Coordinates of C-alpha atoms and ligand atoms in Angstrom, one line a residue:
X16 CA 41.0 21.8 25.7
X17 CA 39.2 24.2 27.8
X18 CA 38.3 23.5 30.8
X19 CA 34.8 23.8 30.6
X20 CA 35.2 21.2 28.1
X21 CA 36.5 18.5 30.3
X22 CA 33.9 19.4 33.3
X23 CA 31.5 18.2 30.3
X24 CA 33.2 15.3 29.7
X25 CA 33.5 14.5 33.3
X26 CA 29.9 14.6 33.4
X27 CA 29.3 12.3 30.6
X28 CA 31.7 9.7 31.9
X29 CA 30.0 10.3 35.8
X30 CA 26.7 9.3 34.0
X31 CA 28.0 6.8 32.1
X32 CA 29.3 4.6 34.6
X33 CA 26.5 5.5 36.5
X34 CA 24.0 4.1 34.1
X35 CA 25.9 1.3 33.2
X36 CA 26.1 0.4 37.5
X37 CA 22.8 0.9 37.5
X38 CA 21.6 -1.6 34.3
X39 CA 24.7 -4.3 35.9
X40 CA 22.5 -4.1 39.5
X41 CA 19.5 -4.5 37.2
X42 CA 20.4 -7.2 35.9
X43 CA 21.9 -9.2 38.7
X44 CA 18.7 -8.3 40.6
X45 CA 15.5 -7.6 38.9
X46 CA 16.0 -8.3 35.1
X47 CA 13.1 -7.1 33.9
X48 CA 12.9 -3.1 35.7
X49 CA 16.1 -1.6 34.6
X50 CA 16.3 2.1 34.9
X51 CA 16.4 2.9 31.6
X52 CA 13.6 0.7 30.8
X53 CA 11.8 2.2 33.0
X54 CA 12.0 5.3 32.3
X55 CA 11.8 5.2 28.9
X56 CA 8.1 2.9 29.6
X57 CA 7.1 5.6 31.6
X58 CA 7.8 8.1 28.9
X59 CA 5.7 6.3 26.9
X60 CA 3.2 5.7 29.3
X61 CA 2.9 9.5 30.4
X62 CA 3.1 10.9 26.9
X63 CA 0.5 9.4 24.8
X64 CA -2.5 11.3 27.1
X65 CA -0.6 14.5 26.7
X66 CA 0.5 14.7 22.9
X67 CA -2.7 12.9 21.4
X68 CA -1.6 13.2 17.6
X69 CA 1.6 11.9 18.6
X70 CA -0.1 8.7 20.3
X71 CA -1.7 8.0 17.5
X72 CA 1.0 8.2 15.5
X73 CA 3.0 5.7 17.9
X74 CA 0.6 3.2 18.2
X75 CA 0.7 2.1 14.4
X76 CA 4.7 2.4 14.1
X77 CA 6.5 1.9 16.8
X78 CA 9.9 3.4 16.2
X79 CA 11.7 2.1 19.2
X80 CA 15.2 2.7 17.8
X81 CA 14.5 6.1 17.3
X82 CA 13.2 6.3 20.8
X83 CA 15.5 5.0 22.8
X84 CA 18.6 7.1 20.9
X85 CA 16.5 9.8 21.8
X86 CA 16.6 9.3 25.6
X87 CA 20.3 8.3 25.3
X88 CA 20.5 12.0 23.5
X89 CA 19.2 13.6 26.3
X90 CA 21.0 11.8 29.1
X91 CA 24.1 12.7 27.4
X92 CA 23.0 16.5 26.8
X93 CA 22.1 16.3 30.9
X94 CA 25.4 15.0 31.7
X95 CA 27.1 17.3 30.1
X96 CA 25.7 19.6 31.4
X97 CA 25.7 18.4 35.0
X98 CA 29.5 18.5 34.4
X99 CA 30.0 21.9 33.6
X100 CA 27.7 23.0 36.9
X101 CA 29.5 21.0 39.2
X102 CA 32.6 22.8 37.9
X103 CA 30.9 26.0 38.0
X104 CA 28.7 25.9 41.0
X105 CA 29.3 22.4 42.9
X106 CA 27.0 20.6 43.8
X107 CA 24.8 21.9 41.2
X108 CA 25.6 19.1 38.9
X109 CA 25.4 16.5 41.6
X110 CA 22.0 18.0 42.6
X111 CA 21.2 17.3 39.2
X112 CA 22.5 13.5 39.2
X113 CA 20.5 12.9 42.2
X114 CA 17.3 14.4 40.4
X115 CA 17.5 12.1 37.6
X116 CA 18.0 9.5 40.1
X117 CA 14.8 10.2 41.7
X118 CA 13.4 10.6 38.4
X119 CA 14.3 7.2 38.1
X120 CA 13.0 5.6 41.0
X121 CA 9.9 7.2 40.3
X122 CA 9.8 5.4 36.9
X123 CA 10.3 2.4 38.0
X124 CA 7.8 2.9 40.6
X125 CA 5.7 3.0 38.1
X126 CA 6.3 -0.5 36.8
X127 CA 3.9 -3.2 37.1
X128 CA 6.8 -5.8 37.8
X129 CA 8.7 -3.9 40.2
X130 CA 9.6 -5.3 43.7
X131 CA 11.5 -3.6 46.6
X132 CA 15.1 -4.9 44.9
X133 CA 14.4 -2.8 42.0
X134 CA 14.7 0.5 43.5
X135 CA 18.8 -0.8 44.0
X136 CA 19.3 -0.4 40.6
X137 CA 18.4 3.9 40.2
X138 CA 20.2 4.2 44.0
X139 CA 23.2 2.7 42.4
X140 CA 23.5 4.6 39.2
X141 CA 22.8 8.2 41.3
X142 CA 25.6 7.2 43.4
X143 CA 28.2 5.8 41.0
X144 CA 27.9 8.8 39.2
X145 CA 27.3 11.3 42.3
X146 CA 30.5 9.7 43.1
X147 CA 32.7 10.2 40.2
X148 CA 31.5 13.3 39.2
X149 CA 32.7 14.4 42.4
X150 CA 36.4 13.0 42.1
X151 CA 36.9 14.4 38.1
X152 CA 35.6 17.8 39.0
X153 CA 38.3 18.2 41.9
X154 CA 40.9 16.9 40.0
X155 CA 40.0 19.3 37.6
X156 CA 39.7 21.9 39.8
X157 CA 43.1 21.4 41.1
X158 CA 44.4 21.6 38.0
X159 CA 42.4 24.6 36.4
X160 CA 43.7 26.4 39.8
X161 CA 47.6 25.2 39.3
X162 CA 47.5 26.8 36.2
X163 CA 46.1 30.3 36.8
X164 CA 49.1 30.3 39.6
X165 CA 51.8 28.8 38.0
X166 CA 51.8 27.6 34.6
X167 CA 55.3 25.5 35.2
X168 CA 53.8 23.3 38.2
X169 CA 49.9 22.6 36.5
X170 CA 51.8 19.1 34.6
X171 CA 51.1 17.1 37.8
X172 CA 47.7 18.0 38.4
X173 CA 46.5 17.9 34.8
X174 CA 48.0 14.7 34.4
X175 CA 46.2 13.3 37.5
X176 CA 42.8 14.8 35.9
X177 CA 43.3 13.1 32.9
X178 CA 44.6 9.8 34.5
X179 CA 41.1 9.7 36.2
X180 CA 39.2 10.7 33.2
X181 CA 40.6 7.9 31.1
X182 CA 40.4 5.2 34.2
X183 CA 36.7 6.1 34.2
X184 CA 36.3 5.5 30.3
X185 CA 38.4 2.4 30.1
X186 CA 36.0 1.3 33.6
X187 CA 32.7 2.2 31.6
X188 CA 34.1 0.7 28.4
X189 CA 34.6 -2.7 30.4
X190 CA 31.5 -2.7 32.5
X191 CA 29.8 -1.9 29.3
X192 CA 31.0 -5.0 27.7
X193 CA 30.6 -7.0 30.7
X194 CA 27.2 -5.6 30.7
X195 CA 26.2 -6.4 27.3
X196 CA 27.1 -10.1 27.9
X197 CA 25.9 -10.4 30.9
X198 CA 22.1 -9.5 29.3
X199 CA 22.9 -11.8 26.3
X200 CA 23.3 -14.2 29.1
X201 CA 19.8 -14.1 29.9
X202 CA 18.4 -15.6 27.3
X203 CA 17.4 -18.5 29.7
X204 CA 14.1 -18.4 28.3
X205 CA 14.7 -18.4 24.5
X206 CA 16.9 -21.7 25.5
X207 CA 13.5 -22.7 27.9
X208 CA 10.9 -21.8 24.7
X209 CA 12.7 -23.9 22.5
X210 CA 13.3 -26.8 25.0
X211 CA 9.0 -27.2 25.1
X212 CA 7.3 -29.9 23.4
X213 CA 4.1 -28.6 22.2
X214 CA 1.2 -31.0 22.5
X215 CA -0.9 -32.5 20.0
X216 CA -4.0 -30.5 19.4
X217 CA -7.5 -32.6 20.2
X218 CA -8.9 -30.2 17.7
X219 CA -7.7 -28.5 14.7
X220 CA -9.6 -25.5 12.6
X221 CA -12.6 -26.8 10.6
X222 CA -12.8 -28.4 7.8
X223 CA -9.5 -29.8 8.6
X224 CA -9.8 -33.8 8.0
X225 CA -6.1 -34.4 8.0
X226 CA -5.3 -31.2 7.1
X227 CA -5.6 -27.3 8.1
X228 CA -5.8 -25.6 5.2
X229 CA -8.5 -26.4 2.4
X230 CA -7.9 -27.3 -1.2
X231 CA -8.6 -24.2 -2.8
X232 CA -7.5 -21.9 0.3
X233 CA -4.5 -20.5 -1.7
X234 CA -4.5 -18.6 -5.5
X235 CA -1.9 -18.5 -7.4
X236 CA -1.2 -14.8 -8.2
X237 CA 2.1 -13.9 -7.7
X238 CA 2.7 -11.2 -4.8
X239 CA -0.2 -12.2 -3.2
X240 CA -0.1 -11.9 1.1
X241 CA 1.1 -15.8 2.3
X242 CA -2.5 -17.5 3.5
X243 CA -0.3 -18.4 6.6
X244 CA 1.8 -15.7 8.0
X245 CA 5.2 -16.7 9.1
X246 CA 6.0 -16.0 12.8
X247 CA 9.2 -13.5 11.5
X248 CA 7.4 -11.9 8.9
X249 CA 4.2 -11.2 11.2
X250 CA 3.4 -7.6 12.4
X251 CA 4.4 -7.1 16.2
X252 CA 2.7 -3.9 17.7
X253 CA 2.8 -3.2 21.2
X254 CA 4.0 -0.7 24.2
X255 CA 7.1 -2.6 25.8
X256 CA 10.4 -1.0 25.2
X257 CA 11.9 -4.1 26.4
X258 CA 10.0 -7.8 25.6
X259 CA 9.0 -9.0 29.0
X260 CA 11.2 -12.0 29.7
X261 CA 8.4 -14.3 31.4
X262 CA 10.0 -17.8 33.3
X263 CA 7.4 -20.1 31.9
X264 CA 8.1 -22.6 35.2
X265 CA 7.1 -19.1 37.4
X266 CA 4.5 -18.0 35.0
X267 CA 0.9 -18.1 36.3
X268 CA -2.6 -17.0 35.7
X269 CA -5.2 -16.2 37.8
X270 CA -9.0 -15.3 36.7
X271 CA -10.1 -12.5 39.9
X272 CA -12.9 -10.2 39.8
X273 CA -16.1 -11.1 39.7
X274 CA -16.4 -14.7 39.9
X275 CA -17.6 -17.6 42.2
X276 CA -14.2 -18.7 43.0
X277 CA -10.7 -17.2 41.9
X278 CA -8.8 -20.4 39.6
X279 CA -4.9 -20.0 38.7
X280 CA -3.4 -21.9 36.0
X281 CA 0.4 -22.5 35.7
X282 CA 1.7 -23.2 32.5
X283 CA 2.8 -27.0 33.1
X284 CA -0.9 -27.4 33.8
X285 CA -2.3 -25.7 30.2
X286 CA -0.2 -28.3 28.4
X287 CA -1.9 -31.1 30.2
X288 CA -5.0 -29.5 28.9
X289 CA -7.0 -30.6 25.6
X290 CA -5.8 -28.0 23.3
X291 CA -7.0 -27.2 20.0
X292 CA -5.7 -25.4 17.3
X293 CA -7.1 -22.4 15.1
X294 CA -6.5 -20.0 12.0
X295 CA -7.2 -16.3 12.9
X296 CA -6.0 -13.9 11.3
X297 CA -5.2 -10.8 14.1
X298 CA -5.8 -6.8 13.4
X299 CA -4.4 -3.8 14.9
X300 CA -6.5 -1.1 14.7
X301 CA -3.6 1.4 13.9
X302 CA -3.7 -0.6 10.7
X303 CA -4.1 2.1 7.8
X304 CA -6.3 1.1 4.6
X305 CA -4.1 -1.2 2.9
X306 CA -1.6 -1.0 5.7
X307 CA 0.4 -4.2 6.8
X308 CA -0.2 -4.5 10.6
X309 CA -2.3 -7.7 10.3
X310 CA -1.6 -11.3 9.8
X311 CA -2.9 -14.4 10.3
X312 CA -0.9 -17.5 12.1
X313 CA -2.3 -20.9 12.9
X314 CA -2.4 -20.7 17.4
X315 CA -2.8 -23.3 19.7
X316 CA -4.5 -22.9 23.4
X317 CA -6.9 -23.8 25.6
X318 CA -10.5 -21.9 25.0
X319 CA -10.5 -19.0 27.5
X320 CA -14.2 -19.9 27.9
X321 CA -13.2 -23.1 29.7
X322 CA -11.0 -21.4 32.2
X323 CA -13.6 -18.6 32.8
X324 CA -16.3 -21.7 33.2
X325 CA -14.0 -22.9 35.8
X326 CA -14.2 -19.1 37.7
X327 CA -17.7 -19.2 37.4
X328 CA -18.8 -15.7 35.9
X329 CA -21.4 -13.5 38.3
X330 CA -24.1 -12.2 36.3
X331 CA -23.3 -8.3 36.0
X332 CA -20.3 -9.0 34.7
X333 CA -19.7 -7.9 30.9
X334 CA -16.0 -7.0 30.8
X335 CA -12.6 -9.4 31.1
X336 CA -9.8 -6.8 31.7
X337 CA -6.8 -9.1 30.7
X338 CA -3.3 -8.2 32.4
X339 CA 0.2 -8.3 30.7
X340 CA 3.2 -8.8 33.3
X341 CA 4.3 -5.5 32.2
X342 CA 1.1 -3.2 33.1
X343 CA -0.7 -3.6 29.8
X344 CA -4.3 -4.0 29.6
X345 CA -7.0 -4.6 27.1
X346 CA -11.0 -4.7 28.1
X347 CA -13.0 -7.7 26.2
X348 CA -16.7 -8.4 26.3
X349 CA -17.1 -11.1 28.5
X350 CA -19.7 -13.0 25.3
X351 CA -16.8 -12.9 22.8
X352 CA -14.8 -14.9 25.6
X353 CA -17.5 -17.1 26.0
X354 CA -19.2 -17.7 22.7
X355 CA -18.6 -20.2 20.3
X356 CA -16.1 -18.5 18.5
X357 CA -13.0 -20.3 20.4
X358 CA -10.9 -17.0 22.1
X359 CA -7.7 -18.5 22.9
X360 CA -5.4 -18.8 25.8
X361 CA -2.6 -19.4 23.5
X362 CA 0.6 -20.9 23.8
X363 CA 1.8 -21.8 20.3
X364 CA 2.2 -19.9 16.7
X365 CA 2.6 -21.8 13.8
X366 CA 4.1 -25.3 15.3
X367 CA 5.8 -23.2 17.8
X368 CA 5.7 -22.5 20.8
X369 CA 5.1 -18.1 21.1
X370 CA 8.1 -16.0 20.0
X371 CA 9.0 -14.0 23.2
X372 CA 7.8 -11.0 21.5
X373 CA 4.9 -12.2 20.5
X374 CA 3.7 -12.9 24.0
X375 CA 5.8 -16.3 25.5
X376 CA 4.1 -17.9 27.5
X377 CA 1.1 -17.0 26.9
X378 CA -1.4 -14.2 25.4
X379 CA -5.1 -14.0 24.5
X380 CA -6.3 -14.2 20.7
X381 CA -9.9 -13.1 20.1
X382 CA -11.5 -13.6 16.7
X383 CA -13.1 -10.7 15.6
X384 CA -12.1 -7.8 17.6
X385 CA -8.7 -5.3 17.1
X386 CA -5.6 -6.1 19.3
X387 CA -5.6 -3.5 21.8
X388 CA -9.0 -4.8 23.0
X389 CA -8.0 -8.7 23.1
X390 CA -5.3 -9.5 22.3
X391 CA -3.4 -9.2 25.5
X392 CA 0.7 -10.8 25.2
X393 CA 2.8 -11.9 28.6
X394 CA -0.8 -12.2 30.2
X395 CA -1.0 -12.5 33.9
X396 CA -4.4 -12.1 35.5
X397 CA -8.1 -11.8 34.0
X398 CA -10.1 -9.5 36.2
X399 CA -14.2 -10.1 35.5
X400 CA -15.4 -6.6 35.8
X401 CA -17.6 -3.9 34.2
X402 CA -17.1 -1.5 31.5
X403 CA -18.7 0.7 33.7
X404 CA -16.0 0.1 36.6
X405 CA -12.6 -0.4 34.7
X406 CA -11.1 0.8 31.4
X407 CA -8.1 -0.6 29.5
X408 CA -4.6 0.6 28.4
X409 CA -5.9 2.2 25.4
X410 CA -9.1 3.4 26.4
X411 CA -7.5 5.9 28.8
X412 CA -5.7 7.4 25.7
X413 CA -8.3 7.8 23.7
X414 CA -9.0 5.1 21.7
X415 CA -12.4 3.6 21.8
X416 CA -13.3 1.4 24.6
X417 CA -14.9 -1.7 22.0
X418 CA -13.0 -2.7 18.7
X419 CA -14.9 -4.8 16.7
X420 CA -12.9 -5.5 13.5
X421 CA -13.8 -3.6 10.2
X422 CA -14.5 -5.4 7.4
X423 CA -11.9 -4.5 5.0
X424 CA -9.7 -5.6 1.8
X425 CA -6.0 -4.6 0.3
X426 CA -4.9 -5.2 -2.7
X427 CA -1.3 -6.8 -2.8
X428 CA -0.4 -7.2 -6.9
X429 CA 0.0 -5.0 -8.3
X430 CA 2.0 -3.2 -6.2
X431 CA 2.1 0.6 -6.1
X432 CA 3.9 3.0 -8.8
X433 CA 4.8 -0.1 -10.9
X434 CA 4.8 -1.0 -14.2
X435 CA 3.3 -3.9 -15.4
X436 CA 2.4 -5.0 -19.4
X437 CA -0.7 -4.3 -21.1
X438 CA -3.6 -7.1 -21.3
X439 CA -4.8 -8.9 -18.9
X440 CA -3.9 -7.3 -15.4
X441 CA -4.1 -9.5 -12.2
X442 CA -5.3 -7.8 -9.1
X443 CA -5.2 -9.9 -6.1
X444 CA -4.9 -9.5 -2.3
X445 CA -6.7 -10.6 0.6
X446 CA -10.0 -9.6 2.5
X447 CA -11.1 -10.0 6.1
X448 CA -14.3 -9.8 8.1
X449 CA -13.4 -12.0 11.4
X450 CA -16.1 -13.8 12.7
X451 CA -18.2 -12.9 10.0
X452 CA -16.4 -14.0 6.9
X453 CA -16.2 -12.7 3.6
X454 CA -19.0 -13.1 0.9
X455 CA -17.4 -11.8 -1.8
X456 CA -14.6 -9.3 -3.4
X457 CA -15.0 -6.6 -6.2
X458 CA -12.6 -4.5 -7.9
X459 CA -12.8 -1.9 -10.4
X460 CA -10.5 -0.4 -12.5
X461 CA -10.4 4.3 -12.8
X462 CA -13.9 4.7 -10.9
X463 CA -15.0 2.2 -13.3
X464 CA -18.1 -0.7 -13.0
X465 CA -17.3 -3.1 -9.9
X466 CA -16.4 -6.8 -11.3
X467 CA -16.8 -9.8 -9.3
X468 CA -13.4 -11.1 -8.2
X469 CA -12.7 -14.9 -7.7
X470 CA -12.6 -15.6 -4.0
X471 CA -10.1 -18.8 -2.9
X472 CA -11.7 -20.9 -0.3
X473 CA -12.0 -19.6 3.1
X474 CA -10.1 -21.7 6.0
X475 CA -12.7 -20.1 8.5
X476 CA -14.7 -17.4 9.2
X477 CA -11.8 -15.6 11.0
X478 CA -9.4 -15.9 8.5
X479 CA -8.5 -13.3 5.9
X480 CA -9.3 -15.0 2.2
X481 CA -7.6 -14.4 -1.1
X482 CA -9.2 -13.1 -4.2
X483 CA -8.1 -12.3 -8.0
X484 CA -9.7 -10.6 -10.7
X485 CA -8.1 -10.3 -14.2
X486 CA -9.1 -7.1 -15.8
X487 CA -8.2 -5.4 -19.7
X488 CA -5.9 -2.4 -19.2
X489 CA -4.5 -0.4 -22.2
X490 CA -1.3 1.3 -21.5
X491 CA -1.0 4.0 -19.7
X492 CA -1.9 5.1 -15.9
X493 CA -4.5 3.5 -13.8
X494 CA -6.3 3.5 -10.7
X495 CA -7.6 0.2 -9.0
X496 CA -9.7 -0.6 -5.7
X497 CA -10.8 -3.4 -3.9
X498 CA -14.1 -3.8 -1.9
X499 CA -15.5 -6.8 0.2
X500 CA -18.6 -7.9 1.4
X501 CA -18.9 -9.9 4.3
X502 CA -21.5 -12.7 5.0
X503 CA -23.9 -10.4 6.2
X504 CA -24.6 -8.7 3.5
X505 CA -22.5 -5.5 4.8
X506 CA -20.4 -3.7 2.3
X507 CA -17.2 -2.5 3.3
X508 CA -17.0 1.4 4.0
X509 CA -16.2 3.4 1.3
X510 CA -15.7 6.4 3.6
X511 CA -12.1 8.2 4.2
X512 CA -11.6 7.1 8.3
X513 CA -8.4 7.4 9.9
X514 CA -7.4 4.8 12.6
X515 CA -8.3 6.7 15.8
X516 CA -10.6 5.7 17.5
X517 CA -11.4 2.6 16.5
X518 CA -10.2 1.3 13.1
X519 CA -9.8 2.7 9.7
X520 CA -12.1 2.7 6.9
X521 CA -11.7 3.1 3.2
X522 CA -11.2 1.6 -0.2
X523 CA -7.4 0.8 -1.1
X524 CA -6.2 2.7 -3.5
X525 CA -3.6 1.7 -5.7
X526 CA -1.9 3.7 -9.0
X527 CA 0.4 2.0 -11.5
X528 CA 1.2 2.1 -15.0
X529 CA 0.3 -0.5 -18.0
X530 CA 2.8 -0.2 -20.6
Ligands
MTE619 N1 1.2 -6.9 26.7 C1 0.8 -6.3 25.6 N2 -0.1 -7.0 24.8 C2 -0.5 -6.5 23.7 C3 -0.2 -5.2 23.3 C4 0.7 -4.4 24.2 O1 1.1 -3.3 23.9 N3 1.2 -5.1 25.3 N4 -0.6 -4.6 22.1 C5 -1.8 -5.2 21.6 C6 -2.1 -4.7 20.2 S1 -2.5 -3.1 20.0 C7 -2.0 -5.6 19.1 S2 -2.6 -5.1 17.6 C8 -1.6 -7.0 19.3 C9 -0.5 -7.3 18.3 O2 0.0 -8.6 18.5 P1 1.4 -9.0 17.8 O3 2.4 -8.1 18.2 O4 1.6 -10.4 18.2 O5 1.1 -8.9 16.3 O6 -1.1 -7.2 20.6 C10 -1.9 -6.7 21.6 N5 -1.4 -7.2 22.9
MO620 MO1 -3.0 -2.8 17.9

């Protein structure tokens, strides 16, 4: 191999043990700010103002996979290439290591849950690799040097190059698997999650007299959306590259801003509380007409009016801007957290307590408005300000700064592009106007007359509900859509509106063929 070649390699395996020092400090020190975390967050964080299109198109799928192998890419192209200056033009490539250290630093800097130990994490990683990178490229060096001299004496020193080279893989390629199970060692808090004891609820969603969902709730039409989303199959949107593992025996929250008094709440003290338990059905305004990123699940918590009653909100106020341990923030009218329509501090999803990526301990769930403005997961802190004084995560990237959910419907059977026999054709799905509710549900067949569909019983008013019509299709291709009306009187749009700003509008479309 040329030489050139193993000064790249050199660099890769310099970065590699670097990184993996790094994410081993990381994690005996300050779990939740690794350096590749953090960078990658910041990424994120940085990006979406710059490459707006690209935002947008991040917020509704959240390709995290993709991301991260992209980052890995480019450390690997940077390594590489650090190599071959440090062979070329020492300390280039080292100058370059210590860059991305800084780089790093900077990133997690940048993170919300960063404390002074963190910063050991990027110092080690620049200086294991600084290191290393360092020892390769002079073996190499005496090596590439032996052999422009005298080709009969360069066995020794190529052999000692190549000695180091593979000590440093089979080092990285034990750390690495040291590393790996030293972070599947962490799951103290999955073990902690399901070690809790929900409480009973004092109070379960309306009409429920021994029971939460009413007779009539659920149609039978097969394909239709579950009435009650399960907790794996529900949609999970949101910006952390890594789930924030919160200690539920650490976790607090405090209610600052404008109030008479600042309260805290630990966790330990919400399950003492009288809890009551609620259908909702949750939005995210990335959500596409006829898209799948919303779901409804049955939470339990503690009315977030309550606490707030305890803070005492100043008049002025009209904004709760709710704080996720990992820097996220949404901004909520302080009247739809104090209204009657039961905003939760929750702690539990269907029976359970939260899944860790759905917010464990704790998160806010708002009836009637989009996620990004409400819906805040691994909460930590609700500041009472002003709209006019603070903005939230996504209203600094250009989304709007209210999200009131759109009234809108989907149509699950039948499903697109299929083929389904002549007659009677069902068309079902499920429509949704939180806080409002749902009136009624047409559907009409190739720009056809609207017909009335049959709506099931509603569990509440901020719960999706299911509806079916039958309709008389000859064979061949058709065109269906769906429409809803909520209690209001309001149609749903008919207009073509893409997500951004705030929430899509249009009729679902769906082709198939009747044979
Ligand atoms: N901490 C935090 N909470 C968050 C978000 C986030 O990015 N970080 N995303 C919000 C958005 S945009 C939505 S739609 C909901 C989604 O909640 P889910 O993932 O439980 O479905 O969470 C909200 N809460
Ligand atoms: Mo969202």
């Amino acid at each position: 191999m040329r030489h050139n070649t193993w000064a790249a390699v050199s660099g890769a395996l310099a970065v590699g043990l670097g990184v993996i020092g790094g994410e081993l400090t990381a994690a005996a020190l300050s779990p939740s700010v690794s350096p590749v975390s953090a960078v990658g967050s910041s990424v994120i964080d940085v990006l979406p103002s710059a490459v707006k299109d690209w935002a947008v198109e991040w917020f509704g799928t959240a390709d995290k996979t993709v991301f991260l192998l992209t980052i890995a890419v480019l450390i690997l192209v940077l390594a590489l290439a650090a190599g071959v200056l440090e062979r070329r033009r020492s300390p280039a490539g080292r100058a370059v290591i210590l860059g991305f250290g800084v780089l790093g630093a900077i990133a997690v800097a940048s993170r919300p849950q960063a404390t002074l130990v963190s910063y050991a994490a990027p110092v080690v990683a620049a200086l294991v690799a600084i290191l290393v990178l360092r020892a390769l490229i002079r073996s190499l060096g005496a090596w590439t040097l032996r052999s422009e001299s005298d080709a009969g004496e360069f066995a020794p020193a190529r052999r000692r190059f190549l000695q180091g080279a593979v000590g440093a893989a089979v080092i990285a390629a034990a750390t690495g698997a040291a590393a790996t199970v030293v972070r599947s060692g962490q799951s103290t808090v999955t073990q902690q999650r399901s070690a809790i004891t929900l409480p009973t609820p004092e109070d379960t969603t309306p009409p429920a007299e021994g029971s939460f969902v009413p007779d009539g709730a659920e149609l039978d039409a097969e394909g239709i959306s579950d009435l009650v989303t399960s907790n794996e199959d529900f949609y999970r949107i949101d910006t952390a590259l890594v789930v924030p593992v919160v200690d539920a025996a650490k976790w607090s929250l405090k209610v600052t801003g404008l109030v008479d008094r600042e309260v805290e709440i630990t966790y330990a003290e919400l399950l003492e509380l009288p809890l009551i338990e609620r259908h909702i059905t949750l939005a995210c305004v990335s959500n596409t007409v006829g898209g799948d990123l919303t779901g409804t699940a049955r939470w339990l918590g503690w009315p977030v009016r309550e606490l707030l009653a305890r803070a005492g909100v100043q008049d002025g106020a009209d904004m709760v801007l709710s704080r996720s341990v990992d820097g996220f923030t949404a901004g909520t009218p302080v009247e739809a957290l104090t209204d009657d329509r039961d905003a939760l501090l929750a702690i539990g999803m269907n029976g359970e307590p939260l899944p860790v990526e759905h917010g464990f301990p704790v998160r806010l769930v708002v009836p009637g408005l989009y996620g990004y403005v409400s819906a805040t997961k691994w909460v930590s802190e609700l500041e009472v300000t002003r709209f006019a004084d603070a903005s939230a995560y996504w209203s600094t990237r250009g989304w709007s700064t209210r999200g009131p959910v759109k009234t809108s419907s989907r149509i699950d059977v039948p499903r697109r592009n299929r083929e389904v026999p002549a007659g009677d054709v069902v068309i079902a799905g499920v429509a949704w106007a939180q806080h409002t509710g749902i009136e009624r549900v047409e559907v009409r067949a190739d720009g056809g007359p609207w017909q009335q569909a049959t709506l099931a019983e509603a569990i509440s008013a901020d719960t999706w509900v299911q509806y079916s019509a039958t309709l008389q299709l000859e064979a061949g291709s058709h065109t269906v859509q769906s429409r809803a009306k909520d209690r209001d009187g309001v149609l749903q749009s008919a207009a073509d509106v893409a997500p951004a700003p705030d929430g899509s509008e249009g009729l679902h479309t769906v082709s198939f063929t009747v044979t």
